[in-house]
Amino acid sequence: MTAIVVTGLGVAAPTGIGVETHWSAILAGRSAIGPITRFDASGYPTRLAGEVPDFVARDRLPGRLIPQTDHWTHLGLATAQDALDDAKVVTSDLPEYQMAVVTAGSSGGTEFGQREIERLWRDGPQHVGAYQSIAWFYAATTGQISIRHGMRGPCGVICTEQSGGLDILGQARRLLRSGSRLVVAGGTDASLCPYGLVAQIAHGRLTTCGDNARAYLPFDADASGYVPGEGGATLILETAESMRARGVDQHYGTILGYHATFDPRPGSGRPPTLESAAAGALADAGLRPDEIDVVFADAVGDPALDHAEATAITKIFGPYGVPVTAPKTMTGRMYAGGATLDVATALLALRDQVIPPTTGVYSPAPRNRIDLVGAYPRQDRLRHAMVLARGHGGFNAALVIGRQLTAHDDQGEATWRK
Amino acid sequence: MAEVTLDDLRRILRDCAGQDESVDLDGDIADLLFAEIGYDSLAMLETVSRVEREFGTSIPDEAVQEMVTPRTTLAYINRRLAEDTAGSAA
């Protein structure tokens, strides 16, 4: 089967806007976690977050779209544009029905929705804007990207919380195998408004720690929950053939394997299924565990969930069998945006042959028998990376990525096609 | 009697539906189709709703179909406002 390549990246993360800005912040171990500034959060139990700095919608988006869409869609539109530019896509050269858009979001347009709900209760129904009908719901970002770039191929949105950021890449691969030539696959979330934060606080996994450096410590003995983050990344996926047909050769890497599972219901006594997701992605990629050189962990920051993840990793790779990292310690947990950003970061790790750090974790819980990469980047020979994600409610996904294709791979592919 | 001017319409459009960079909204737009200056049916619904609130009138949703250019829109709205005034005077 033809290779699936990633030809473009767009990033808007707490660690910065733009692929290289984000990557250099991550390698330098610069945490972007700080007090929430998008609203006055002083009265809430969680007051820290990873916010996207210096994002000015007016500089990045058509003026018409700004009042019509939520901040989360602004980030999705901006990263989609950056990714298309990065991939040197000229949309007018491609058949409109063979360009697809798949995004992941886990909270929709909460900030926009809150504003309109406030108008409803304060001023009455006549004061609710018409754009509320399209701005809040999960598919809004997909729809706006599709309209803006004239992409009329299969479009959709996947709402599986953090896993969605990987599930979109599985879905993009399906579309490329069934006739689409190019897929814009983006995960973004931005829910740092009172309504959005309260919804997140309700499930009890946000930290209440007020110390930037101690608030989000996955796999640490002092793990206390996680810090929410906003932003995400958009990837351009194509088959190697479609990429070359455009006269482009430059790409970040390949999507080799994907698998998703759903956990048994709580109280069933059966174990969670992250391990099956990881094993399934390996099998799908046709790789052995020892061919994976780094795992980007889901890293919830909850002691029990961290232990469950460490156990899944250990069962497949053996105790301390593979380097594990969680650069999301620097961004907070960005839900659907987080997993897609991890894939972008992992592609850069393969490109530069360096594993990004996990900041702040100085006393890993000994029961988690994993080789957690610490506060500094680790140079290593990296052939393949695995990214793990768990979505609240029982979703699990794993993705395996590889390095850029070489002339040798092309030969192999050509031989295979005969 | 209150009358909605082209400048009022420009202000309301900008405020509620934004502005396309490729369009000079301050230029001679009276006879351009809304589609040409970047406003779709949802933008018109929102605009009409703002006019209703600001000028204290009521405009049926179907009327949006008549509002294809700023000129036809202003004509419709101002006719409506004149009818309101006549109605309350009678």
GROMACS .gro file of N, CA, C and O in nm, chain A residues 107-186:
model
  320
  107SER      N    1  -1.445   2.040   2.299
  107SER     CA    2  -1.537   2.126   2.374
  107SER      C    3  -1.612   2.223   2.285
  107SER      O    4  -1.704   2.289   2.331
  108GLY      N    5  -1.576   2.235   2.158
  108GLY     CA    6  -1.649   2.326   2.070
  108GLY      C    7  -1.621   2.471   2.103
  108GLY      O    8  -1.520   2.503   2.167
  109GLY      N    9  -1.710   2.557   2.061
  109GLY     CA   10  -1.688   2.701   2.079
  109GLY      C   11  -1.743   2.752   2.210
  109GLY      O   12  -1.840   2.827   2.214
  110THR      N   13  -1.680   2.715   2.320
  110THR     CA   14  -1.737   2.748   2.452
  110THR      C   15  -1.733   2.897   2.483
  110THR      O   16  -1.825   2.950   2.544
  111GLU      N   17  -1.625   2.965   2.442
  111GLU     CA   18  -1.615   3.107   2.475
  111GLU      C   19  -1.723   3.186   2.401
  111GLU      O   20  -1.792   3.270   2.459
  112PHE      N   21  -1.737   3.154   2.272
  112PHE     CA   22  -1.843   3.216   2.191
  112PHE      C   23  -1.980   3.184   2.252
  112PHE      O   24  -2.064   3.272   2.271
  113GLY      N   25  -1.999   3.055   2.284
  113GLY     CA   26  -2.127   3.011   2.337
  113GLY      C   27  -2.160   3.079   2.469
  113GLY      O   28  -2.275   3.118   2.493
  114GLN      N   29  -2.060   3.095   2.554
  114GLN     CA   30  -2.084   3.160   2.683
  114GLN      C   31  -2.131   3.304   2.661
  114GLN      O   32  -2.224   3.352   2.728
  115ARG      N   33  -2.068   3.374   2.568
  115ARG     CA   34  -2.105   3.513   2.540
  115ARG      C   35  -2.251   3.522   2.496
  115ARG      O   36  -2.326   3.609   2.540
  116GLU      N   37  -2.291   3.429   2.411
  116GLU     CA   38  -2.429   3.433   2.360
  116GLU      C   39  -2.529   3.392   2.468
  116GLU      O   40  -2.639   3.446   2.476
  117ILE      N   41  -2.490   3.296   2.552
  117ILE     CA   42  -2.580   3.255   2.661
  117ILE      C   43  -2.598   3.370   2.759
  117ILE      O   44  -2.707   3.396   2.810
  118GLU      N   45  -2.489   3.443   2.783
  118GLU     CA   46  -2.501   3.561   2.871
  118GLU      C   47  -2.600   3.662   2.811
  118GLU      O   48  -2.681   3.720   2.882
  119ARG      N   49  -2.593   3.680   2.679
  119ARG     CA   50  -2.688   3.773   2.615
  119ARG      C   51  -2.831   3.723   2.627
  119ARG      O   52  -2.924   3.802   2.648
  120LEU      N   53  -2.847   3.593   2.613
  120LEU     CA   54  -2.981   3.536   2.623
  120LEU      C   55  -3.043   3.567   2.758
  120LEU      O   56  -3.156   3.616   2.768
  121TRP      N   57  -2.966   3.544   2.866
  121TRP     CA   58  -3.023   3.562   3.000
  121TRP      C   59  -3.030   3.709   3.041
  121TRP      O   60  -3.119   3.749   3.115
  122ARG      N   61  -2.934   3.788   2.993
  122ARG     CA   62  -2.930   3.928   3.034
  122ARG      C   63  -3.028   4.013   2.953
  122ARG      O   64  -3.099   4.097   3.008
  123ASP      N   65  -3.032   3.987   2.819
  123ASP     CA   66  -3.106   4.079   2.731
  123ASP      C   67  -3.225   4.016   2.660
  123ASP      O   68  -3.307   4.086   2.604
  124GLY      N   69  -3.228   3.882   2.655
  124GLY     CA   70  -3.340   3.817   2.589
  124GLY      C   71  -3.300   3.752   2.458
  124GLY      O   72  -3.194   3.780   2.403
  125PRO      N   73  -3.388   3.664   2.407
  125PRO     CA   74  -3.354   3.582   2.290
  125PRO      C   75  -3.322   3.662   2.164
  125PRO      O   76  -3.244   3.617   2.082
  126GLN      N   77  -3.381   3.782   2.150
  126GLN     CA   78  -3.353   3.860   2.029
  126GLN      C   79  -3.206   3.902   2.023
  126GLN      O   80  -3.157   3.941   1.918
  127HIS      N   81  -3.138   3.895   2.135
  127HIS     CA   82  -3.000   3.943   2.139
  127HIS      C   83  -2.897   3.834   2.113
  127HIS      O   84  -2.777   3.860   2.111
  128VAL      N   85  -2.944   3.711   2.095
  128VAL     CA   86  -2.850   3.603   2.062
  128VAL      C   87  -2.816   3.612   1.914
  128VAL      O   88  -2.905   3.617   1.830
  129GLY      N   89  -2.687   3.617   1.882
  129GLY     CA   90  -2.644   3.636   1.744
  129GLY      C   91  -2.673   3.515   1.657
  129GLY      O   92  -2.674   3.402   1.704
  130ALA      N   93  -2.695   3.542   1.528
  130ALA     CA   94  -2.724   3.434   1.433
  130ALA      C   95  -2.607   3.336   1.424
  130ALA      O   96  -2.626   3.217   1.399
  131TYR      N   97  -2.484   3.386   1.447
  131TYR     CA   98  -2.368   3.298   1.431
  131TYR      C   99  -2.353   3.195   1.542
  131TYR      O  100  -2.276   3.101   1.530
  132GLN      N  101  -2.429   3.214   1.650
  132GLN     CA  102  -2.429   3.110   1.753
  132GLN      C  103  -2.467   2.976   1.691
  132GLN      O  104  -2.417   2.871   1.730
  133SER      N  105  -2.554   2.980   1.587
  133SER     CA  106  -2.603   2.856   1.526
  133SER      C  107  -2.490   2.776   1.463
  133SER      O  108  -2.499   2.654   1.453
  134ILE      N  109  -2.382   2.842   1.421
  134ILE     CA  110  -2.274   2.766   1.357
  134ILE      C  111  -2.141   2.774   1.430
  134ILE      O  112  -2.049   2.700   1.398
  135ALA      N  113  -2.128   2.863   1.527
  135ALA     CA  114  -1.994   2.885   1.586
  135ALA      C  115  -1.961   2.790   1.699
  135ALA      O  116  -1.845   2.761   1.723
  136TRP      N  117  -2.061   2.742   1.772
  136TRP     CA  118  -2.030   2.666   1.894
  136TRP      C  119  -2.003   2.521   1.867
  136TRP      O  120  -1.930   2.456   1.940
  137PHE      N  121  -2.063   2.466   1.758
  137PHE     CA  122  -2.067   2.319   1.751
  137PHE      C  123  -1.937   2.261   1.696
  137PHE      O  124  -1.861   2.327   1.628
  138TYR      N  125  -1.917   2.134   1.727
  138TYR     CA  126  -1.786   2.071   1.706
  138TYR      C  127  -1.736   2.078   1.562
  138TYR      O  128  -1.617   2.085   1.539
  139ALA      N  129  -1.828   2.070   1.465
  139ALA     CA  130  -1.784   2.066   1.325
  139ALA      C  131  -1.753   2.204   1.269
  139ALA      O  132  -1.717   2.216   1.152
  140ALA      N  133  -1.766   2.310   1.350
  140ALA     CA  134  -1.749   2.446   1.297
  140ALA      C  135  -1.612   2.467   1.233
  140ALA      O  136  -1.601   2.526   1.125
  141THR      N  137  -1.507   2.418   1.299
  141THR     CA  138  -1.372   2.441   1.246
  141THR      C  139  -1.354   2.369   1.112
  141THR      O  140  -1.303   2.427   1.015
  142THR      N  141  -1.399   2.245   1.105
  142THR     CA  142  -1.392   2.171   0.978
  142THR      C  143  -1.465   2.248   0.868
  142THR      O  144  -1.412   2.267   0.758
  143GLY      N  145  -1.587   2.292   0.898
  143GLY     CA  146  -1.667   2.361   0.797
  143GLY      C  147  -1.599   2.488   0.749
  143GLY      O  148  -1.594   2.515   0.628
  144GLN      N  149  -1.545   2.566   0.842
  144GLN     CA  150  -1.482   2.693   0.802
  144GLN      C  151  -1.355   2.669   0.720
  144GLN      O  152  -1.327   2.742   0.626
  145ILE      N  153  -1.278   2.566   0.754
  145ILE     CA  154  -1.157   2.535   0.675
  145ILE      C  155  -1.199   2.490   0.535
  145ILE      O  156  -1.142   2.532   0.434
  146SER      N  157  -1.300   2.405   0.530
  146SER     CA  158  -1.350   2.354   0.401
  146SER      C  159  -1.396   2.469   0.311
  146SER      O  160  -1.361   2.475   0.193
  147ILE      N  161  -1.473   2.561   0.368
  147ILE     CA  162  -1.524   2.674   0.289
  147ILE      C  163  -1.409   2.765   0.246
  147ILE      O  164  -1.398   2.802   0.129
  148ARG      N  165  -1.322   2.797   0.341
  148ARG     CA  166  -1.217   2.894   0.310
  148ARG      C  167  -1.124   2.845   0.200
  148ARG      O  168  -1.080   2.924   0.116
  149HIS      N  169  -1.095   2.715   0.198
  149HIS     CA  170  -0.997   2.663   0.102
  149HIS      C  171  -1.060   2.586  -0.013
  149HIS      O  172  -0.989   2.525  -0.093
  150GLY      N  173  -1.193   2.587  -0.019
  150GLY     CA  174  -1.260   2.521  -0.131
  150GLY      C  175  -1.236   2.371  -0.134
  150GLY      O  176  -1.212   2.313  -0.239
  151MET      N  177  -1.244   2.308  -0.017
  151MET     CA  178  -1.220   2.163  -0.009
  151MET      C  179  -1.353   2.094   0.011
  151MET      O  180  -1.413   2.102   0.118
  152ARG      N  181  -1.398   2.023  -0.094
  152ARG     CA  182  -1.531   1.963  -0.090
  152ARG      C  183  -1.528   1.812  -0.080
  152ARG      O  184  -1.629   1.745  -0.101
  153GLY      N  185  -1.411   1.756  -0.050
  153GLY     CA  186  -1.404   1.611  -0.030
  153GLY      C  187  -1.467   1.574   0.103
  153GLY      O  188  -1.529   1.658   0.168
  154PRO      N  189  -1.451   1.447   0.146
  154PRO     CA  190  -1.513   1.404   0.271
  154PRO      C  191  -1.465   1.490   0.389
  154PRO      O  192  -1.345   1.504   0.411
  155CYS      N  193  -1.558   1.547   0.462
  155CYS     CA  194  -1.523   1.634   0.575
  155CYS      C  195  -1.591   1.580   0.700
  155CYS      O  196  -1.702   1.528   0.693
  156GLY      N  197  -1.525   1.596   0.812
  156GLY     CA  198  -1.587   1.548   0.935
  156GLY      C  199  -1.515   1.598   1.058
  156GLY      O  200  -1.411   1.665   1.048
  157VAL      N  201  -1.571   1.568   1.173
  157VAL     CA  202  -1.509   1.604   1.300
  157VAL      C  203  -1.515   1.482   1.390
  157VAL      O  204  -1.611   1.405   1.384
  158ILE      N  205  -1.410   1.461   1.468
  158ILE     CA  206  -1.408   1.347   1.560
  158ILE      C  207  -1.399   1.401   1.703
  158ILE      O  208  -1.312   1.482   1.734
  159CYS      N  209  -1.492   1.357   1.787
  159CYS     CA  210  -1.498   1.406   1.924
  159CYS      C  211  -1.474   1.290   2.018
  159CYS      O  212  -1.567   1.227   2.065
  160THR      N  213  -1.348   1.260   2.041
  160THR     CA  214  -1.312   1.154   2.135
  160THR      C  215  -1.209   1.210   2.234
  160THR      O  216  -1.114   1.144   2.270
  161GLU      N  217  -1.233   1.337   2.273
  161GLU     CA  218  -1.145   1.409   2.365
  161GLU      C  219  -0.999   1.395   2.320
  161GLU      O  220  -0.974   1.410   2.200
  162GLN      N  221  -0.906   1.370   2.409
  162GLN     CA  222  -0.764   1.372   2.370
  162GLN      C  223  -0.733   1.274   2.255
  162GLN      O  224  -0.654   1.306   2.167
  163SER      N  225  -0.799   1.158   2.253
  163SER     CA  226  -0.774   1.060   2.147
  163SER      C  227  -0.808   1.115   2.009
  163SER      O  228  -0.752   1.071   1.909
  164GLY      N  229  -0.900   1.209   2.004
  164GLY     CA  230  -0.942   1.264   1.876
  164GLY      C  231  -0.826   1.319   1.795
  164GLY      O  232  -0.827   1.312   1.672
  165GLY      N  233  -0.724   1.369   1.866
  165GLY     CA  234  -0.608   1.425   1.798
  165GLY      C  235  -0.530   1.321   1.720
  165GLY      O  236  -0.454   1.355   1.628
  166LEU      N  237  -0.546   1.192   1.755
  166LEU     CA  238  -0.486   1.083   1.677
  166LEU      C  239  -0.589   1.021   1.583
  166LEU      O  240  -0.558   0.981   1.471
  167ASP      N  241  -0.713   1.013   1.631
  167ASP     CA  242  -0.819   0.951   1.549
  167ASP      C  243  -0.835   1.022   1.415
  167ASP      O  244  -0.867   0.960   1.314
  168ILE      N  245  -0.813   1.155   1.413
  168ILE     CA  246  -0.825   1.227   1.285
  168ILE      C  247  -0.720   1.178   1.185
  168ILE      O  248  -0.745   1.178   1.064
  169LEU      N  249  -0.605   1.135   1.235
  169LEU     CA  250  -0.500   1.090   1.144
  169LEU      C  251  -0.532   0.950   1.091
  169LEU      O  252  -0.504   0.918   0.976
  170GLY      N  253  -0.596   0.869   1.176
  170GLY     CA  254  -0.646   0.740   1.129
  170GLY      C  255  -0.752   0.760   1.023
  170GLY      O  256  -0.753   0.693   0.918
  171GLN      N  257  -0.841   0.853   1.048
  171GLN     CA  258  -0.948   0.882   0.952
  171GLN      C  259  -0.890   0.941   0.823
  171GLN      O  260  -0.932   0.905   0.712
  172ALA      N  261  -0.790   1.028   0.836
  172ALA     CA  262  -0.727   1.087   0.717
  172ALA      C  263  -0.665   0.976   0.632
  172ALA      O  264  -0.676   0.977   0.509
  173ARG      N  265  -0.604   0.880   0.697
  173ARG     CA  266  -0.542   0.770   0.623
  173ARG      C  267  -0.649   0.690   0.546
  173ARG      O  268  -0.630   0.654   0.431
  174ARG      N  269  -0.762   0.664   0.612
  174ARG     CA  270  -0.871   0.595   0.543
  174ARG      C  271  -0.913   0.672   0.419
  174ARG      O  272  -0.936   0.614   0.313
  175LEU      N  273  -0.926   0.803   0.432
  175LEU     CA  274  -0.971   0.884   0.319
  175LEU      C  275  -0.869   0.879   0.205
  175LEU      O  276  -0.906   0.873   0.088
  176LEU      N  277  -0.740   0.882   0.240
  176LEU     CA  278  -0.637   0.878   0.136
  176LEU      C  279  -0.633   0.743   0.067
  176LEU      O  280  -0.597   0.732  -0.050
  177ARG      N  281  -0.676   0.640   0.138
  177ARG     CA  282  -0.679   0.507   0.077
  177ARG      C  283  -0.805   0.487  -0.006
  177ARG      O  284  -0.820   0.384  -0.071
  178SER      N  285  -0.897   0.580   0.003
  178SER     CA  286  -1.021   0.562  -0.073
  178SER      C  287  -1.048   0.679  -0.167
  178SER      O  288  -1.162   0.715  -0.190
  179GLY      N  289  -0.941   0.739  -0.216
  179GLY     CA  290  -0.959   0.834  -0.326
  179GLY      C  291  -0.928   0.980  -0.299
  179GLY      O  292  -0.915   1.057  -0.392
  180SER      N  293  -0.917   1.020  -0.172
  180SER     CA  294  -0.879   1.160  -0.145
  180SER      C  295  -0.730   1.177  -0.175
  180SER      O  296  -0.652   1.084  -0.156
  181ARG      N  297  -0.694   1.294  -0.223
  181ARG     CA  298  -0.553   1.317  -0.254
  181ARG      C  299  -0.482   1.393  -0.144
  181ARG      O  300  -0.359   1.386  -0.131
  182LEU      N  301  -0.557   1.468  -0.068
  182LEU     CA  302  -0.495   1.550   0.036
  182LEU      C  303  -0.596   1.566   0.149
  182LEU      O  304  -0.715   1.587   0.124
  183VAL      N  305  -0.548   1.554   0.273
  183VAL     CA  306  -0.637   1.575   0.387
  183VAL      C  307  -0.575   1.677   0.482
  183VAL      O  308  -0.458   1.666   0.518
  184VAL      N  309  -0.654   1.777   0.517
  184VAL     CA  310  -0.617   1.871   0.623
  184VAL      C  311  -0.667   1.809   0.753
  184VAL      O  312  -0.788   1.793   0.771
  185ALA      N  313  -0.576   1.769   0.841
  185ALA     CA  314  -0.615   1.702   0.965
  185ALA      C  315  -0.567   1.786   1.082
  185ALA      O  316  -0.447   1.800   1.103
  186GLY      N  317  -0.661   1.844   1.155
  186GLY     CA  318  -0.622   1.936   1.261
  186GLY      C  319  -0.690   1.905   1.393
  186GLY      O  320  -0.808   1.870   1.398
   0.00000   0.00000   0.00000
